[in-house]
Amino acid sequence: YHFSSALKRMSVIAGSTLPNSTEVQYIATVKGAPETLKNMFSEIPSNYDATYLSLSRRGARVLALGYKRLPALNSQDIRNMSRDELESDLVFAGFVIISCPLKPDSAAVIKEIINASHLVVMITGDNPLTACHVSRELHFTKKPTTLILTWKEKKWCWESVDQSETIELGGKNIEPKKEIWKNYALCVTGDGLEYLRDNEPGLLKKLFPYIVIYARCEPKQKEFIIISLQELGFTTLMCGDGTNDVGALKHAQ
């Protein structure tokens, strides 16, 4: 199953023949976002969350790996297995830690854009913690603390990158002179964006001009962000380098 932006994972079945045997043994391997694969493991290490969150805060791209051995079936039966069958009861195999240093001229280009009085916004499919780290390196989040819209304790709220602060989503935080965006940089994930669009459209409209980071976004969500900013009167220019950016690039001016 190829990588899916919506599911944030991919899986592969591999077969091998043991020495002095004609029997083929199959194994299912899965890689994807740590928060997505977490509930697919039969056992979760106690330091699972702490490890990948710590690495993400330092700017690393983190992928979780899992596998499981498949029963003795013929190749056709293996091909007919559903995605749910393959991607369940996995054995945790570890994390892949990928360092993605900034291009040498990225900071200078961002500085030049900001100095020209343009607003810089990041839209990415990466983890929000990784995205927040990159935004600090590029100096387009000027506020001392960045808040991420997070699902926590059965409700949506704002949570700081280091998890030391939690602030309610709406209420007094959007009242005149108390607006949350005056003191904090804001990061919204694709899931958070969907919640706001479906349940708090008025609040989302107020937040749009002040959100500087969108993370874990799918292609359609990137497109929605560009269109929504244009509807609010913004002229949008976009730079993207992947197929996931095509829809948004088409709508950018």
Coordinates of C-alpha atoms in Angstrom, one line a residue:
Y1 CA 0.0 0.0 0.0
H2 CA 1.6 3.2 -1.2
F3 CA 2.1 6.2 1.1
S4 CA -1.2 8.0 1.8
S5 CA -1.1 11.6 3.0
A6 CA -4.5 11.1 4.6
L7 CA -3.4 8.0 6.5
K8 CA 0.2 9.2 7.0
R9 CA 1.7 5.8 6.5
M10 CA 2.6 3.1 4.0
S11 CA 3.1 -0.7 4.1
V12 CA 5.1 -3.3 2.2
I13 CA 5.0 -7.1 2.1
A14 CA 8.3 -8.8 1.6
G15 CA 9.0 -12.5 1.1
S16 CA 12.1 -14.6 1.7
T17 CA 13.1 -18.2 1.4
L18 CA 15.1 -19.8 4.2
P19 CA 18.3 -21.7 3.3
N20 CA 17.6 -25.3 2.2
S21 CA 13.9 -24.6 2.0
T22 CA 11.4 -23.8 -0.7
E23 CA 8.9 -22.3 1.7
V24 CA 8.5 -18.5 1.4
Q25 CA 8.1 -16.6 4.6
Y26 CA 6.3 -13.3 4.4
I27 CA 6.6 -10.2 6.6
A28 CA 4.6 -7.0 6.6
T29 CA 6.5 -3.8 7.3
V30 CA 4.9 -0.4 8.0
K31 CA 6.4 3.1 8.4
G32 CA 4.6 6.3 9.1
A33 CA 4.0 9.1 11.5
P34 CA 4.7 8.1 15.1
E35 CA 1.3 9.3 16.4
T36 CA -0.4 7.3 13.6
L37 CA 1.4 4.0 14.1
K38 CA 1.2 4.2 17.9
N39 CA -2.2 2.4 18.3
M40 CA -1.2 -0.2 15.7
F41 CA 1.5 -1.8 17.9
S42 CA 0.8 -4.8 20.1
E43 CA 3.0 -3.3 22.8
I44 CA 4.1 0.3 23.1
P45 CA 7.4 1.2 24.8
S46 CA 6.9 3.3 27.9
N47 CA 9.2 6.0 26.5
Y48 CA 7.6 6.1 23.0
D49 CA 5.9 9.5 23.2
A50 CA 8.7 11.2 25.1
T51 CA 11.3 10.0 22.6
Y52 CA 9.7 11.0 19.4
L53 CA 8.4 14.3 20.8
S54 CA 11.9 15.2 22.1
L55 CA 13.5 14.5 18.8
S56 CA 10.8 16.4 16.9
R57 CA 11.2 19.5 19.1
R58 CA 14.9 19.5 18.1
G59 CA 13.9 19.7 14.4
A60 CA 14.3 16.0 13.4
R61 CA 11.9 14.3 11.1
V62 CA 10.8 11.1 12.9
L63 CA 9.2 8.0 11.4
A64 CA 8.0 5.0 13.3
L65 CA 8.7 1.5 12.0
G66 CA 6.7 -1.7 12.7
Y67 CA 6.4 -5.2 11.4
K68 CA 4.7 -8.5 11.8
R69 CA 5.3 -12.0 10.5
L70 CA 2.4 -13.3 8.3
P71 CA 1.0 -16.8 8.5
A72 CA 1.9 -19.5 6.0
L73 CA -0.3 -18.4 3.1
N74 CA 0.1 -18.6 -0.7
S75 CA 1.1 -15.5 -2.6
Q76 CA -2.5 -14.8 -3.8
D77 CA -3.9 -14.9 -0.2
I78 CA -1.2 -12.5 0.8
R79 CA -2.1 -10.1 -2.0
N80 CA -5.8 -10.3 -1.0
M81 CA -5.1 -9.2 2.6
S82 CA -6.7 -5.9 3.5
R83 CA -4.8 -2.9 4.8
D84 CA -6.4 -3.2 8.2
E85 CA -5.1 -6.8 8.5
L86 CA -1.6 -5.9 7.5
E87 CA -1.4 -2.8 9.7
S88 CA -2.5 -4.2 13.1
D89 CA -0.8 -6.0 16.0
L90 CA 2.6 -4.8 14.8
V91 CA 5.9 -5.2 16.6
F92 CA 7.6 -1.9 17.2
A93 CA 10.9 -1.9 15.4
G94 CA 12.2 1.6 16.2
F95 CA 12.3 5.1 14.9
V96 CA 14.0 6.5 11.8
I97 CA 15.6 9.9 12.7
I98 CA 16.1 12.1 9.6
S99 CA 18.1 15.3 9.8
C100 CA 16.9 17.9 7.3
P101 CA 19.2 20.9 7.5
L102 CA 18.0 24.1 6.0
K103 CA 19.3 25.2 2.6
P104 CA 22.1 27.7 3.0
D105 CA 20.2 30.6 1.6
S106 CA 16.8 29.9 3.2
A107 CA 17.2 32.2 6.2
A108 CA 18.4 35.1 4.0
V109 CA 15.5 34.7 1.6
I110 CA 12.9 34.6 4.4
K111 CA 14.5 37.7 5.9
E112 CA 14.3 39.5 2.6
I113 CA 10.6 38.6 2.2
I114 CA 9.8 39.8 5.7
N115 CA 11.8 43.0 5.2
A116 CA 9.6 43.7 2.2
S117 CA 6.6 43.7 4.5
H118 CA 5.2 40.3 3.4
L119 CA 3.7 37.8 5.9
V120 CA 5.5 34.4 5.9
V121 CA 3.4 31.3 6.6
M122 CA 4.5 27.7 6.6
I123 CA 2.3 24.9 5.3
T124 CA 3.8 21.4 5.7
G125 CA 2.9 17.8 6.1
D126 CA 5.6 17.4 8.8
N127 CA 5.1 17.1 12.6
P128 CA 4.0 20.4 14.2
L129 CA 7.0 20.2 16.6
T130 CA 9.4 19.9 13.7
A131 CA 7.7 22.7 11.9
C132 CA 7.9 25.0 14.9
H133 CA 11.6 24.3 15.3
V134 CA 12.2 25.2 11.7
S135 CA 10.2 28.4 12.0
R136 CA 12.4 29.5 14.9
E137 CA 15.5 28.8 12.8
L138 CA 14.1 30.9 10.0
H139 CA 13.1 33.7 12.4
F140 CA 9.6 34.2 11.0
T141 CA 8.0 33.5 14.4
K142 CA 8.9 36.5 16.5
K143 CA 6.8 35.7 19.6
P144 CA 8.7 34.0 22.5
T145 CA 6.2 31.1 22.6
T146 CA 4.4 29.1 19.9
L147 CA 1.1 27.4 20.7
I148 CA -0.1 24.4 18.8
L149 CA -3.8 23.6 18.5
T150 CA -4.0 20.2 20.2
W151 CA -6.6 17.5 21.1
K152 CA -6.0 17.0 24.8
E153 CA -8.2 15.5 27.5
K154 CA -11.1 15.2 25.1
K155 CA -11.2 18.8 23.9
W156 CA -9.3 21.1 21.6
C157 CA -7.0 23.6 23.2
W158 CA -3.8 25.5 22.6
E159 CA -0.6 23.9 24.0
S160 CA 2.9 25.3 24.0
V161 CA 5.7 23.4 22.2
D162 CA 7.3 22.4 25.6
Q163 CA 3.8 21.4 26.9
S164 CA 4.2 23.9 29.9
E165 CA 1.2 26.0 28.9
T166 CA -2.4 25.1 28.1
I167 CA -4.9 27.7 27.0
E168 CA -8.5 27.3 26.1
L169 CA -9.4 27.5 22.4
G170 CA -11.9 30.4 22.3
G171 CA -13.7 32.4 25.0
K172 CA -11.9 35.4 26.4
N173 CA -8.8 34.6 24.3
I174 CA -10.3 36.2 21.2
E175 CA -11.9 39.2 23.0
P176 CA -10.7 42.7 22.0
K177 CA -7.3 43.5 23.7
K178 CA -7.0 39.9 24.9
E179 CA -6.5 38.2 21.5
I180 CA -4.2 35.2 21.9
W181 CA -2.3 36.0 18.7
K182 CA -0.9 39.2 20.3
N183 CA 1.4 37.3 22.6
Y184 CA 1.8 33.9 20.9
A185 CA 2.7 32.5 17.5
L186 CA 0.0 30.0 16.4
C187 CA 0.4 26.6 14.8
V188 CA -2.6 24.6 13.6
T189 CA -2.5 21.0 12.4
G190 CA -4.6 19.5 9.6
D191 CA -6.8 17.8 12.2
G192 CA -7.2 21.0 14.1
L193 CA -8.0 22.8 10.8
E194 CA -10.8 20.3 10.0
Y195 CA -12.3 20.8 13.5
L196 CA -12.3 24.5 13.2
R197 CA -13.8 24.4 9.7
D198 CA -16.6 22.0 10.7
N199 CA -17.4 23.3 14.2
E200 CA -15.9 26.8 14.6
P201 CA -16.0 28.5 11.2
G202 CA -16.3 32.0 12.7
L203 CA -13.3 31.4 15.0
L204 CA -11.3 30.0 12.1
K205 CA -12.0 33.2 10.0
K206 CA -10.7 35.3 12.9
L207 CA -7.6 33.1 13.3
F208 CA -6.6 32.8 9.7
P209 CA -4.6 36.1 9.4
Y210 CA -2.6 35.1 12.5
I211 CA -1.7 31.5 12.0
V212 CA 1.9 31.3 10.9
I213 CA 2.4 27.5 10.9
Y214 CA 0.1 24.8 9.4
A215 CA 1.5 21.2 10.1
R216 CA 0.5 17.7 9.2
C217 CA -1.5 19.1 6.3
E218 CA -2.9 17.0 3.4
P219 CA -2.9 18.3 -0.2
K220 CA -6.6 19.4 -0.1
Q221 CA -6.0 21.2 3.2
K222 CA -3.1 23.2 1.7
E223 CA -5.4 24.1 -1.1
F224 CA -8.2 25.1 1.3
I225 CA -5.7 27.4 3.3
I226 CA -4.7 29.3 0.1
I227 CA -8.3 29.8 -1.1
S228 CA -9.4 30.9 2.4
L229 CA -6.6 33.5 2.7
Q230 CA -7.6 34.8 -0.7
E231 CA -11.2 35.1 0.3
L232 CA -10.1 37.2 3.2
G233 CA -8.4 39.6 0.8
F234 CA -4.8 38.3 0.9
T235 CA -2.7 38.1 -2.2
T236 CA -1.0 34.7 -1.9
L237 CA 2.3 33.6 -3.4
M238 CA 3.4 30.1 -2.7
C239 CA 6.6 28.0 -3.2
G240 CA 6.3 24.2 -3.1
D241 CA 8.4 21.4 -4.3
G242 CA 6.2 18.3 -4.2
T243 CA 3.1 16.7 -5.7
N244 CA 1.3 17.4 -2.4
D245 CA 1.7 21.2 -3.2
V246 CA 0.2 21.1 -6.7
G247 CA -3.4 22.0 -5.8
A248 CA -2.4 24.9 -3.6
L249 CA 0.2 26.2 -6.2
K250 CA -2.6 26.3 -8.8
H251 CA -4.7 28.6 -6.7
A252 CA -1.8 30.8 -5.6
Q253 CA -1.5 34.1 -7.5

